[in-house]
PDB file of C-alpha atoms in Angstrom:
ATOM      1  CA  MET P   1      -3.808   5.505  24.454  1.00  0.00           C
ATOM      2  CA  ASP P   2      -5.836   2.270  24.782  1.00  0.00           C
ATOM      3  CA  PHE P   3      -6.941   2.758  21.167  1.00  0.00           C
ATOM      4  CA  PHE P   4      -3.356   2.761  19.898  1.00  0.00           C
ATOM      5  CA  ASP P   5      -2.511  -0.272  22.026  1.00  0.00           C
ATOM      6  CA  LYS P   6      -5.368  -2.124  20.314  1.00  0.00           C
ATOM      7  CA  VAL P   7      -4.743  -0.925  16.773  1.00  0.00           C
ATOM      8  CA  GLY P   8      -0.962  -1.088  16.850  1.00  0.00           C
ATOM      9  CA  LYS P   9       1.510   0.273  14.332  1.00  0.00           C
ATOM     10  CA  VAL P  10      -1.021   0.678  11.486  1.00  0.00           C
ATOM     11  CA  ALA P  11      -2.225   3.790  13.362  1.00  0.00           C
ATOM     12  CA  LEU P  12       1.223   5.430  13.102  1.00  0.00           C
ATOM     13  CA  GLY P  13      -0.104   8.426  11.150  1.00  0.00           C
ATOM     14  CA  SER P  14      -3.005   8.988  13.566  1.00  0.00           C
ATOM     15  CA  ARG P  15      -0.701   8.806  16.568  1.00  0.00           C
ATOM     16  CA  LEU P  16       1.772  11.259  15.032  1.00  0.00           C
ATOM     17  CA  ARG P  17      -1.083  13.651  14.175  1.00  0.00           C
ATOM     18  CA  LEU P  18      -2.338  13.462  17.771  1.00  0.00           C
ATOM     19  CA  MET P  19       1.127  14.260  19.131  1.00  0.00           C
ATOM     20  CA  THR P  20       1.510  17.071  16.569  1.00  0.00           C
ATOM     21  CA  ALA P  21      -1.839  18.535  17.638  1.00  0.00           C
ATOM     22  CA  THR P  22      -0.812  18.369  21.310  1.00  0.00           C
ATOM     23  CA  ILE P  23       2.532  20.090  20.666  1.00  0.00           C
ATOM     24  CA  THR P  24       0.933  22.694  18.364  1.00  0.00           C
ATOM     25  CA  ASP P  25      -1.675  23.550  21.007  1.00  0.00           C
ATOM     26  CA  ASP P  26       1.093  23.995  23.580  1.00  0.00           C
ATOM     27  CA  ALA P  27       3.114  26.085  21.108  1.00  0.00           C
ATOM     28  CA  ALA P  28       0.213  28.517  20.703  1.00  0.00           C
ATOM     29  CA  LYS P  29      -0.047  28.829  24.494  1.00  0.00           C
ATOM     30  CA  ILE P  30       3.724  29.352  24.773  1.00  0.00           C
ATOM     31  CA  TYR P  31       3.538  32.334  22.398  1.00  0.00           C
ATOM     32  CA  GLU P  32       0.719  33.732  24.556  1.00  0.00           C
ATOM     33  CA  LEU P  33       2.862  33.162  27.656  1.00  0.00           C
ATOM     34  CA  TYR P  34       5.520  35.473  26.201  1.00  0.00           C
ATOM     35  CA  GLY P  35       2.934  38.012  25.012  1.00  0.00           C
ATOM     36  CA  ILE P  36       3.733  37.300  21.366  1.00  0.00           C
ATOM     37  CA  THR P  37       1.049  37.299  18.666  1.00  0.00           C
ATOM     38  CA  PHE P  38       2.285  34.512  16.437  1.00  0.00           C
ATOM     39  CA  MET P  39       0.886  31.350  14.817  1.00  0.00           C
ATOM     40  CA  PRO P  40       2.936  28.134  15.191  1.00  0.00           C
ATOM     41  CA  LYS P  41       2.530  27.276  11.493  1.00  0.00           C
ATOM     42  CA  TRP P  42       4.387  30.503  10.575  1.00  0.00           C
ATOM     43  CA  PHE P  43       7.586  29.366  12.282  1.00  0.00           C
ATOM     44  CA  PRO P  44       9.497  27.651   9.389  1.00  0.00           C
ATOM     45  CA  VAL P  45       8.839  30.547   6.988  1.00  0.00           C
ATOM     46  CA  PHE P  46       9.596  33.186   9.610  1.00  0.00           C
ATOM     47  CA  TYR P  47      12.853  31.433  10.534  1.00  0.00           C
ATOM     48  CA  MET P  48      13.977  31.415   6.890  1.00  0.00           C
ATOM     49  CA  LEU P  49      13.307  35.153   6.655  1.00  0.00           C
ATOM     50  CA  MET P  50      15.355  35.705   9.826  1.00  0.00           C
ATOM     51  CA  GLU P  51      18.257  33.792   8.299  1.00  0.00           C
ATOM     52  CA  GLU P  52      18.086  34.980   4.686  1.00  0.00           C
ATOM     53  CA  ARG P  53      16.841  38.561   5.015  1.00  0.00           C
ATOM     54  CA  GLU P  54      15.383  38.611   1.474  1.00  0.00           C
ATOM     55  CA  ILE P  55      14.385  35.378  -0.223  1.00  0.00           C
ATOM     56  CA  THR P  56      11.822  34.269  -2.809  1.00  0.00           C
ATOM     57  CA  ILE P  57       8.723  32.253  -2.010  1.00  0.00           C
ATOM     58  CA  THR P  58      10.018  29.479  -4.273  1.00  0.00           C
ATOM     59  CA  GLU P  59      13.315  29.330  -2.370  1.00  0.00           C
ATOM     60  CA  ILE P  60      11.500  29.180   0.980  1.00  0.00           C
ATOM     61  CA  ALA P  61       9.222  26.380  -0.241  1.00  0.00           C
ATOM     62  CA  ASN P  62      12.174  24.357  -1.511  1.00  0.00           C
ATOM     63  CA  GLU P  63      14.163  24.866   1.679  1.00  0.00           C
ATOM     64  CA  ILE P  64      11.441  23.914   4.191  1.00  0.00           C
ATOM     65  CA  GLY P  65       9.762  21.235   2.059  1.00  0.00           C
ATOM     66  CA  HIS P  66       6.373  22.977   1.792  1.00  0.00           C
ATOM     67  CA  SER P  67       4.340  23.651  -1.328  1.00  0.00           C
ATOM     68  CA  GLN P  68       4.479  27.116  -2.933  1.00  0.00           C
ATOM     69  CA  PRO P  69       0.747  27.752  -2.345  1.00  0.00           C
ATOM     70  CA  SER P  70       1.197  26.890   1.353  1.00  0.00           C
ATOM     71  CA  VAL P  71       4.140  29.284   1.711  1.00  0.00           C
ATOM     72  CA  SER P  72       2.286  31.998  -0.245  1.00  0.00           C
ATOM     73  CA  LYS P  73      -0.674  31.735   2.125  1.00  0.00           C
ATOM     74  CA  ILE P  74       1.578  32.035   5.193  1.00  0.00           C
ATOM     75  CA  ILE P  75       3.366  35.031   3.647  1.00  0.00           C
ATOM     76  CA  GLN P  76      -0.024  36.694   3.084  1.00  0.00           C
ATOM     77  CA  GLU P  77      -1.033  36.058   6.701  1.00  0.00           C
ATOM     78  CA  MET P  78       2.253  37.438   8.053  1.00  0.00           C
ATOM     79  CA  THR P  79       2.008  40.444   5.705  1.00  0.00           C
ATOM     80  CA  THR P  80      -1.469  41.194   7.100  1.00  0.00           C
ATOM     81  CA  ALA P  81       0.018  40.899  10.592  1.00  0.00           C
ATOM     82  CA  GLY P  82       2.659  43.480   9.630  1.00  0.00           C
ATOM     83  CA  LEU P  83       5.609  41.106   9.954  1.00  0.00           C
ATOM     84  CA  VAL P  84       6.557  40.671   6.292  1.00  0.00           C
ATOM     85  CA  ARG P  85       6.844  42.883   3.236  1.00  0.00           C
ATOM     86  CA  GLU P  86       6.899  41.802  -0.374  1.00  0.00           C
ATOM     87  CA  ASN P  87       9.434  43.250  -2.804  1.00  0.00           C
ATOM     88  CA  LEU P  88       7.284  43.442  -5.954  1.00  0.00           C
ATOM     89  CA  LYS P  89       9.988  43.221  -8.640  1.00  0.00           C
ATOM     90  CA  THR P  90       7.905  41.125 -11.039  1.00  0.00           C
ATOM     91  CA  THR P  91       4.309  40.323 -11.907  1.00  0.00           C
ATOM     92  CA  ASP P  92       5.055  36.653 -11.199  1.00  0.00           C
ATOM     93  CA  LYS P  93       4.304  36.353  -7.477  1.00  0.00           C
ATOM     94  CA  ARG P  94       6.161  33.059  -7.271  1.00  0.00           C
ATOM     95  CA  ARG P  95       9.387  35.035  -7.843  1.00  0.00           C
ATOM     96  CA  ASN P  96       8.647  37.896  -5.454  1.00  0.00           C
ATOM     97  CA  SER P  97      11.309  38.503  -2.831  1.00  0.00           C
ATOM     98  CA  VAL P  98       9.987  38.797   0.718  1.00  0.00           C
ATOM     99  CA  ALA P  99      11.623  40.095   3.875  1.00  0.00           C
ATOM    100  CA  LEU P 100      10.804  40.955   7.471  1.00  0.00           C
ATOM    101  CA  THR P 101       9.458  44.395   8.282  1.00  0.00           C
ATOM    102  CA  GLU P 102      10.901  46.403  11.184  1.00  0.00           C
ATOM    103  CA  GLN P 103       8.099  44.932  13.313  1.00  0.00           C
ATOM    104  CA  GLY P 104       9.132  41.452  12.149  1.00  0.00           C
ATOM    105  CA  VAL P 105      12.773  42.078  13.040  1.00  0.00           C
ATOM    106  CA  LEU P 106      11.778  43.251  16.548  1.00  0.00           C
ATOM    107  CA  LEU P 107       9.617  40.149  16.959  1.00  0.00           C
ATOM    108  CA  SER P 108      12.502  37.920  15.905  1.00  0.00           C
ATOM    109  CA  ARG P 109      14.581  39.280  18.805  1.00  0.00           C
ATOM    110  CA  GLU P 110      11.795  38.438  21.266  1.00  0.00           C
ATOM    111  CA  LEU P 111      11.417  34.963  19.777  1.00  0.00           C
ATOM    112  CA  LYS P 112      15.113  34.225  20.247  1.00  0.00           C
ATOM    113  CA  LEU P 113      14.694  34.607  24.003  1.00  0.00           C
ATOM    114  CA  GLN P 114      11.637  32.328  23.946  1.00  0.00           C
ATOM    115  CA  TRP P 115      13.560  29.708  21.952  1.00  0.00           C
ATOM    116  CA  ILE P 116      16.174  29.434  24.724  1.00  0.00           C
ATOM    117  CA  ASP P 117      13.446  28.269  27.107  1.00  0.00           C
ATOM    118  CA  VAL P 118      11.742  26.031  24.535  1.00  0.00           C
ATOM    119  CA  GLU P 119      15.017  24.320  23.614  1.00  0.00           C
ATOM    120  CA  ALA P 120      15.771  23.728  27.294  1.00  0.00           C
ATOM    121  CA  ALA P 121      12.295  22.203  27.752  1.00  0.00           C
ATOM    122  CA  VAL P 122      12.796  19.857  24.780  1.00  0.00           C
ATOM    123  CA  GLU P 123      16.222  18.872  26.111  1.00  0.00           C
ATOM    124  CA  SER P 124      14.625  17.988  29.450  1.00  0.00           C
ATOM    125  CA  LEU P 125      12.130  15.751  27.644  1.00  0.00           C
ATOM    126  CA  ILE P 126      14.980  14.007  25.829  1.00  0.00           C
ATOM    127  CA  THR P 127      16.861  13.529  29.118  1.00  0.00           C
ATOM    128  CA  GLU P 128      13.813  12.093  30.875  1.00  0.00           C
ATOM    129  CA  SER P 129      12.881   9.697  28.052  1.00  0.00           C
ATOM    130  CA  ASN P 130      14.377   6.292  27.317  1.00  0.00           C
ATOM    131  CA  HIS P 131      14.382   7.008  23.576  1.00  0.00           C
ATOM    132  CA  ASN P 132      15.676  10.155  21.912  1.00  0.00           C
ATOM    133  CA  LEU P 133      12.710  11.168  19.733  1.00  0.00           C
ATOM    134  CA  TRP P 134      14.683  13.913  17.976  1.00  0.00           C
ATOM    135  CA  ALA P 135      17.405  11.484  16.889  1.00  0.00           C
ATOM    136  CA  ALA P 136      14.773   8.889  15.968  1.00  0.00           C
ATOM    137  CA  LEU P 137      12.965  11.427  13.780  1.00  0.00           C
ATOM    138  CA  GLU P 138      16.188  12.148  11.880  1.00  0.00           C
ATOM    139  CA  GLU P 139      16.714   8.425  11.391  1.00  0.00           C
ATOM    140  CA  TRP P 140      13.127   7.829  10.244  1.00  0.00           C
ATOM    141  CA  GLU P 141      13.255  10.776   7.845  1.00  0.00           C
ATOM    142  CA  PHE P 142      16.428   9.381   6.287  1.00  0.00           C
ATOM    143  CA  LEU P 143      14.969   5.867   5.993  1.00  0.00           C
ATOM    144  CA  LEU P 144      11.722   7.159   4.453  1.00  0.00           C
ATOM    145  CA  GLN P 145      13.727   9.176   1.927  1.00  0.00           C
ATOM    146  CA  GLN P 146      15.497   5.969   0.936  1.00  0.00           C
ATOM    147  CA  LYS P 147      12.239   4.017   0.709  1.00  0.00           C
ATOM    148  CA  SER P 148       8.817   5.536   1.370  1.00  0.00           C
ATOM    149  CA  LEU P 149       6.161   3.970   3.562  1.00  0.00           C
ATOM    150  CA  LEU P 150       4.050   3.449   0.431  1.00  0.00           C
ATOM    151  CA  LYS P 151       6.834   1.518  -1.287  1.00  0.00           C
ATOM    152  CA  ARG P 152       7.380  -0.593   1.824  1.00  0.00           C
ATOM    153  CA  VAL P 153       3.659  -1.447   1.969  1.00  0.00           C
ATOM    154  CA  ILE P 154       3.671  -2.339  -1.745  1.00  0.00           C
ATOM    155  CA  GLU P 155       6.625  -4.685  -1.192  1.00  0.00           C
ATOM    156  CA  ASN P 156       4.943  -6.407   1.754  1.00  0.00           C
ATOM    157  CA  LYS P 157       1.665  -6.662  -0.165  1.00  0.00           C
ATOM    158  CA  LYS P 158       3.543  -8.427  -2.961  1.00  0.00           C
ATOM    159  CA  ILE P 159       5.195 -10.836  -0.532  1.00  0.00           C
ATOM    160  CA  ARG P 160       1.899 -11.683   1.180  1.00  0.00           C
ATOM    161  CA  GLU P 161      -0.096 -12.119  -2.029  1.00  0.00           C
ATOM    162  CA  SER P 162       2.690 -14.072  -3.742  1.00  0.00           C
ATOM    163  CA  GLN P 163       2.282 -16.732  -1.044  1.00  0.00           C
ATOM    164  CA  ASP P 164      -1.082 -17.566  -2.656  1.00  0.00           C
ATOM    165  CA  VAL P 165       0.520 -17.982  -6.098  1.00  0.00           C
ATOM    166  CA  GLN P 166       1.289 -21.478  -7.348  1.00  0.00           C
ATOM    167  CA  ILE P 167       3.633 -22.143 -10.260  1.00  0.00           C
ATOM    168  CA  VAL P 168       2.610 -25.345 -12.049  1.00  0.00           C
ATOM    169  CA  ALA P 169       3.628 -27.178 -15.203  1.00  0.00           C
ATOM    170  CA  PHE P 170       1.569 -26.693 -18.347  1.00  0.00           C
ATOM    171  CA  GLU P 171      -1.389 -28.974 -18.961  1.00  0.00           C
ATOM    172  CA  PRO P 172      -3.772 -29.012 -21.963  1.00  0.00           C
ATOM    173  CA  LYS P 173      -6.456 -27.360 -19.808  1.00  0.00           C
ATOM    174  CA  TYR P 174      -4.279 -24.223 -19.675  1.00  0.00           C
ATOM    175  CA  LEU P 175      -3.993 -23.918 -23.480  1.00  0.00           C
ATOM    176  CA  ASP P 176      -6.617 -21.173 -23.779  1.00  0.00           C
ATOM    177  CA  ALA P 177      -5.120 -19.222 -20.899  1.00  0.00           C
ATOM    178  CA  PHE P 178      -1.603 -19.474 -22.398  1.00  0.00           C
ATOM    179  CA  LYS P 179      -2.798 -17.928 -25.628  1.00  0.00           C
ATOM    180  CA  ALA P 180      -5.264 -15.411 -24.157  1.00  0.00           C
ATOM    181  CA  LEU P 181      -2.785 -13.943 -21.652  1.00  0.00           C
ATOM    182  CA  ASN P 182      -0.124 -13.502 -24.329  1.00  0.00           C
ATOM    183  CA  VAL P 183      -2.507 -12.035 -26.899  1.00  0.00           C
ATOM    184  CA  GLU P 184      -3.739  -9.595 -24.252  1.00  0.00           C
ATOM    185  CA  TRP P 185      -0.335  -8.161 -23.358  1.00  0.00           C
ATOM    186  CA  ILE P 186       1.136  -8.253 -26.893  1.00  0.00           C
ATOM    187  CA  SER P 187      -1.919  -6.468 -28.326  1.00  0.00           C
ATOM    188  CA  THR P 188      -1.736  -3.843 -25.576  1.00  0.00           C
ATOM    189  CA  TYR P 189       1.739  -2.675 -26.606  1.00  0.00           C
ATOM    190  CA  PHE P 190       2.432  -4.096 -30.079  1.00  0.00           C
ATOM    191  CA  GLU P 191       0.759  -6.253 -32.705  1.00  0.00           C
ATOM    192  CA  MET P 192       0.623  -9.997 -33.044  1.00  0.00           C
ATOM    193  CA  GLU P 193       3.213 -11.471 -35.430  1.00  0.00           C
ATOM    194  CA  GLU P 194       3.536 -14.760 -37.290  1.00  0.00           C
ATOM    195  CA  ALA P 195       6.025 -16.164 -34.775  1.00  0.00           C
ATOM    196  CA  ASP P 196       3.533 -15.440 -31.979  1.00  0.00           C
ATOM    197  CA  TYR P 197       0.809 -17.500 -33.605  1.00  0.00           C
ATOM    198  CA  LYS P 198       3.182 -20.421 -34.158  1.00  0.00           C
ATOM    199  CA  ALA P 199       4.000 -20.665 -30.457  1.00  0.00           C
ATOM    200  CA  LEU P 200       0.561 -19.820 -29.082  1.00  0.00           C
ATOM    201  CA  ASP P 201      -1.542 -21.954 -31.422  1.00  0.00           C
ATOM    202  CA  ASN P 202       0.702 -25.022 -31.203  1.00  0.00           C
ATOM    203  CA  PRO P 203       2.623 -24.917 -27.887  1.00  0.00           C
ATOM    204  CA  LYS P 204       2.932 -28.703 -27.753  1.00  0.00           C
ATOM    205  CA  GLU P 205       4.551 -28.941 -31.177  1.00  0.00           C
ATOM    206  CA  TYR P 206       6.498 -25.668 -31.079  1.00  0.00           C
ATOM    207  CA  ILE P 207       7.692 -25.749 -27.433  1.00  0.00           C
ATOM    208  CA  LEU P 208       7.016 -28.915 -25.433  1.00  0.00           C
ATOM    209  CA  ASP P 209       7.859 -31.601 -28.011  1.00  0.00           C
ATOM    210  CA  LYS P 210      11.197 -29.905 -28.699  1.00  0.00           C
ATOM    211  CA  GLY P 211      12.363 -30.167 -25.093  1.00  0.00           C
ATOM    212  CA  GLY P 212      10.931 -26.933 -23.757  1.00  0.00           C
ATOM    213  CA  LYS P 213       8.586 -26.216 -20.885  1.00  0.00           C
ATOM    214  CA  ILE P 214       5.701 -23.909 -20.071  1.00  0.00           C
ATOM    215  CA  PHE P 215       4.912 -22.736 -16.555  1.00  0.00           C
ATOM    216  CA  VAL P 216       1.551 -21.413 -15.397  1.00  0.00           C
ATOM    217  CA  ALA P 217       0.966 -19.134 -12.405  1.00  0.00           C
ATOM    218  CA  LEU P 218      -2.248 -19.850 -10.514  1.00  0.00           C
ATOM    219  CA  TYR P 219      -3.736 -17.314  -8.111  1.00  0.00           C
ATOM    220  CA  HIS P 220      -6.554 -18.876  -6.116  1.00  0.00           C
ATOM    221  CA  ASP P 221      -6.526 -21.652  -8.739  1.00  0.00           C
ATOM    222  CA  GLU P 222      -7.047 -19.220 -11.628  1.00  0.00           C
ATOM    223  CA  PRO P 223      -4.353 -19.041 -14.352  1.00  0.00           C
ATOM    224  CA  VAL P 224      -3.101 -15.446 -14.259  1.00  0.00           C
ATOM    225  CA  GLY P 225       0.434 -15.741 -15.665  1.00  0.00           C
ATOM    226  CA  VAL P 226       2.439 -17.886 -18.074  1.00  0.00           C
ATOM    227  CA  CYS P 227       6.007 -18.216 -19.303  1.00  0.00           C
ATOM    228  CA  ALA P 228       7.753 -20.572 -21.728  1.00  0.00           C
ATOM    229  CA  MET P 229      11.241 -22.041 -21.795  1.00  0.00           C
ATOM    230  CA  ILE P 230      11.989 -22.808 -25.447  1.00  0.00           C
ATOM    231  CA  LYS P 231      14.817 -25.151 -26.460  1.00  0.00           C
ATOM    232  CA  MET P 232      17.233 -23.316 -28.774  1.00  0.00           C
ATOM    233  CA  LYS P 233      19.331 -24.634 -31.630  1.00  0.00           C
ATOM    234  CA  ASP P 234      22.223 -22.313 -30.920  1.00  0.00           C
ATOM    235  CA  GLU P 235      25.795 -23.049 -29.892  1.00  0.00           C
ATOM    236  CA  ASN P 236      25.772 -20.275 -27.289  1.00  0.00           C
ATOM    237  CA  TYR P 237      22.331 -20.679 -25.720  1.00  0.00           C
ATOM    238  CA  ASP P 238      20.424 -23.650 -24.337  1.00  0.00           C
ATOM    239  CA  PHE P 239      17.006 -22.106 -23.796  1.00  0.00           C
ATOM    240  CA  GLU P 240      15.048 -18.953 -24.542  1.00  0.00           C
ATOM    241  CA  MET P 241      12.766 -17.475 -21.911  1.00  0.00           C
ATOM    242  CA  ALA P 242       9.746 -16.304 -23.866  1.00  0.00           C
ATOM    243  CA  LYS P 243       6.000 -15.704 -23.879  1.00  0.00           C
ATOM    244  CA  MET P 244       5.891 -14.320 -20.347  1.00  0.00           C
ATOM    245  CA  ALA P 245       2.525 -12.692 -19.721  1.00  0.00           C
ATOM    246  CA  VAL P 246       0.720 -11.707 -16.541  1.00  0.00           C
ATOM    247  CA  SER P 247      -2.916 -10.647 -16.361  1.00  0.00           C
ATOM    248  CA  PRO P 248      -3.298  -6.927 -15.508  1.00  0.00           C
ATOM    249  CA  LYS P 249      -5.683  -7.869 -12.693  1.00  0.00           C
ATOM    250  CA  ALA P 250      -2.972  -9.984 -11.066  1.00  0.00           C
ATOM    251  CA  GLN P 251      -0.026  -7.599 -11.399  1.00  0.00           C
ATOM    252  CA  GLY P 252       1.761  -6.528  -8.244  1.00  0.00           C
ATOM    253  CA  LYS P 253       1.896 -10.050  -6.808  1.00  0.00           C
ATOM    254  CA  ASN P 254       5.480 -10.937  -7.825  1.00  0.00           C
ATOM    255  CA  ILE P 255       4.106 -13.320 -10.467  1.00  0.00           C
ATOM    256  CA  GLY P 256       6.665 -12.358 -13.129  1.00  0.00           C
ATOM    257  CA  TRP P 257       9.464 -12.908 -10.620  1.00  0.00           C
ATOM    258  CA  LEU P 258       8.109 -16.316  -9.600  1.00  0.00           C
ATOM    259  CA  LEU P 259       7.710 -17.414 -13.230  1.00  0.00           C
ATOM    260  CA  GLY P 260      11.224 -16.197 -14.058  1.00  0.00           C
ATOM    261  CA  GLN P 261      12.663 -18.099 -11.093  1.00  0.00           C
ATOM    262  CA  ALA P 262      10.835 -21.255 -12.219  1.00  0.00           C
ATOM    263  CA  ILE P 263      12.391 -20.946 -15.689  1.00  0.00           C
ATOM    264  CA  VAL P 264      15.913 -20.389 -14.323  1.00  0.00           C
ATOM    265  CA  SER P 265      15.608 -23.271 -11.835  1.00  0.00           C
ATOM    266  CA  SER P 266      14.326 -25.640 -14.512  1.00  0.00           C
ATOM    267  CA  ALA P 267      17.128 -24.657 -16.899  1.00  0.00           C
ATOM    268  CA  LYS P 268      19.713 -25.315 -14.162  1.00  0.00           C
ATOM    269  CA  GLU P 269      18.224 -28.731 -13.487  1.00  0.00           C
ATOM    270  CA  GLN P 270      18.660 -29.578 -17.168  1.00  0.00           C
ATOM    271  CA  GLY P 271      22.292 -28.490 -17.143  1.00  0.00           C
ATOM    272  CA  ALA P 272      21.821 -25.292 -19.128  1.00  0.00           C
ATOM    273  CA  LYS P 273      24.714 -22.828 -19.316  1.00  0.00           C
ATOM    274  CA  LYS P 274      22.964 -19.790 -20.785  1.00  0.00           C
ATOM    275  CA  ILE P 275      19.392 -18.528 -21.175  1.00  0.00           C
ATOM    276  CA  TYR P 276      18.429 -15.988 -23.823  1.00  0.00           C
ATOM    277  CA  LEU P 277      15.479 -13.602 -24.125  1.00  0.00           C
ATOM    278  CA  GLU P 278      14.142 -10.849 -26.365  1.00  0.00           C
ATOM    279  CA  SER P 279      12.101  -7.850 -25.289  1.00  0.00           C
ATOM    280  CA  ASN P 280      11.424  -4.171 -25.907  1.00  0.00           C
ATOM    281  CA  THR P 281      12.729  -1.279 -23.819  1.00  0.00           C
ATOM    282  CA  ILE P 282       9.289   0.351 -23.534  1.00  0.00           C
ATOM    283  CA  LEU P 283       8.418  -2.515 -21.170  1.00  0.00           C
ATOM    284  CA  LYS P 284      10.332  -0.990 -18.258  1.00  0.00           C
ATOM    285  CA  PRO P 285       8.906  -3.214 -15.491  1.00  0.00           C
ATOM    286  CA  ALA P 286       9.795  -6.293 -17.559  1.00  0.00           C
ATOM    287  CA  ILE P 287      13.340  -5.057 -18.231  1.00  0.00           C
ATOM    288  CA  ASN P 288      13.785  -4.338 -14.511  1.00  0.00           C
ATOM    289  CA  LEU P 289      12.567  -7.857 -13.740  1.00  0.00           C
ATOM    290  CA  TYR P 290      15.079  -9.399 -16.155  1.00  0.00           C
ATOM    291  CA  HIS P 291      17.914  -7.407 -14.585  1.00  0.00           C
ATOM    292  CA  LYS P 292      16.735  -8.555 -11.145  1.00  0.00           C
ATOM    293  CA  LEU P 293      16.871 -12.166 -12.383  1.00  0.00           C
ATOM    294  CA  GLY P 294      20.454 -11.549 -13.514  1.00  0.00           C
ATOM    295  CA  PHE P 295      20.057 -11.033 -17.269  1.00  0.00           C
ATOM    296  CA  GLN P 296      22.503  -8.730 -19.075  1.00  0.00           C
ATOM    297  CA  LYS P 297      22.172  -6.984 -22.427  1.00  0.00           C
ATOM    298  CA  VAL P 298      23.715  -8.624 -25.516  1.00  0.00           C
ATOM    299  CA  SER P 299      23.342  -8.069 -29.259  1.00  0.00           C
ATOM    300  CA  GLY P 300      23.878  -9.643 -32.623  1.00  0.00           C
ATOM    301  CA  LEU P 301      21.342 -12.489 -32.803  1.00  0.00           C
ATOM    302  CA  ALA P 302      18.762 -12.671 -35.570  1.00  0.00           C
ATOM    303  CA  THR P 303      15.168 -12.252 -34.350  1.00  0.00           C
ATOM    304  CA  PRO P 304      11.817 -13.080 -35.946  1.00  0.00           C
ATOM    305  CA  TYR P 305      10.071 -10.254 -34.070  1.00  0.00           C
ATOM    306  CA  LYS P 306       9.722  -6.652 -35.276  1.00  0.00           C
ATOM    307  CA  ARG P 307       9.064  -5.477 -31.740  1.00  0.00           C
ATOM    308  CA  CYS P 308      12.402  -6.756 -30.381  1.00  0.00           C
ATOM    309  CA  ASN P 309      14.895  -3.962 -29.686  1.00  0.00           C
ATOM    310  CA  ILE P 310      16.812  -5.544 -26.799  1.00  0.00           C
ATOM    311  CA  GLN P 311      18.369  -8.973 -26.346  1.00  0.00           C
ATOM    312  CA  MET P 312      19.571 -10.321 -23.018  1.00  0.00           C
ATOM    313  CA  GLU P 313      21.322 -13.371 -21.607  1.00  0.00           C
ATOM    314  CA  LEU P 314      21.704 -15.062 -18.264  1.00  0.00           C
ATOM    315  CA  VAL P 315      24.729 -17.183 -17.414  1.00  0.00           C
ATOM    316  CA  VAL P 316      23.180 -19.934 -15.307  1.00  0.00           C
TER     317      VAL P 316
END
């Protein structure tokens, strides 16, 4: 256990596998103790057959959370052992019904006596321990269903890496990056349009001189994301959030979120009431980001872009 004390919680999977191996080894010896020829890995499938009498391999797999190939292999092993028979109603083996043989039914009666002792042993472990592992497992399973370990790691990775992201105001030295990042993402999904060139070739004239702003995201001092806040001549909207682009190599670092927050904060500081944006619904991560920032769908405004099929607003 010294290893796990040193490594800590990152070795969760290894520690669980070690405990599983220990319990599985004991389970095999317990079957021997009762004179029963049975493999521990058969238990979930065998139990389902005890409960359901006849059931398909697909139904078993769905019920116990195993893959169909895994269940099929166990069924084959138990068939060879004389415990299970297949009801060959179709040429599609995935739909074959399976059931216990007479030998399997007799074994199930013996197992029920063994289970009384096993359950009592587990209860004694729970009584002796400070923490109820069985209840904790139920809780962990529920929490992991709500949000997987992978998703939790991704979220924490984003938080950690976003701490190395700086959001700075546009300077002339970022002109090439502003254009290149936008051309890269627009060309990936759509095609460049006249309105794009106006903003990207002349950001000072088209955006900054008219009261707008451009923010640049730096990751280790390299410009990896940009976003513009364009002053609008519209009675309903003060600014448009536009030209947001993040380099593919820097995605997953919360850069879009940080740029969006910078735009919203700047608009608030200037007394803005509403911010407008245009996008396309094929950009699902972007649409999710806008919703997270508080934008809601609207319609009816004229747009210079062919690719625009959704318009959104944020009440600041």
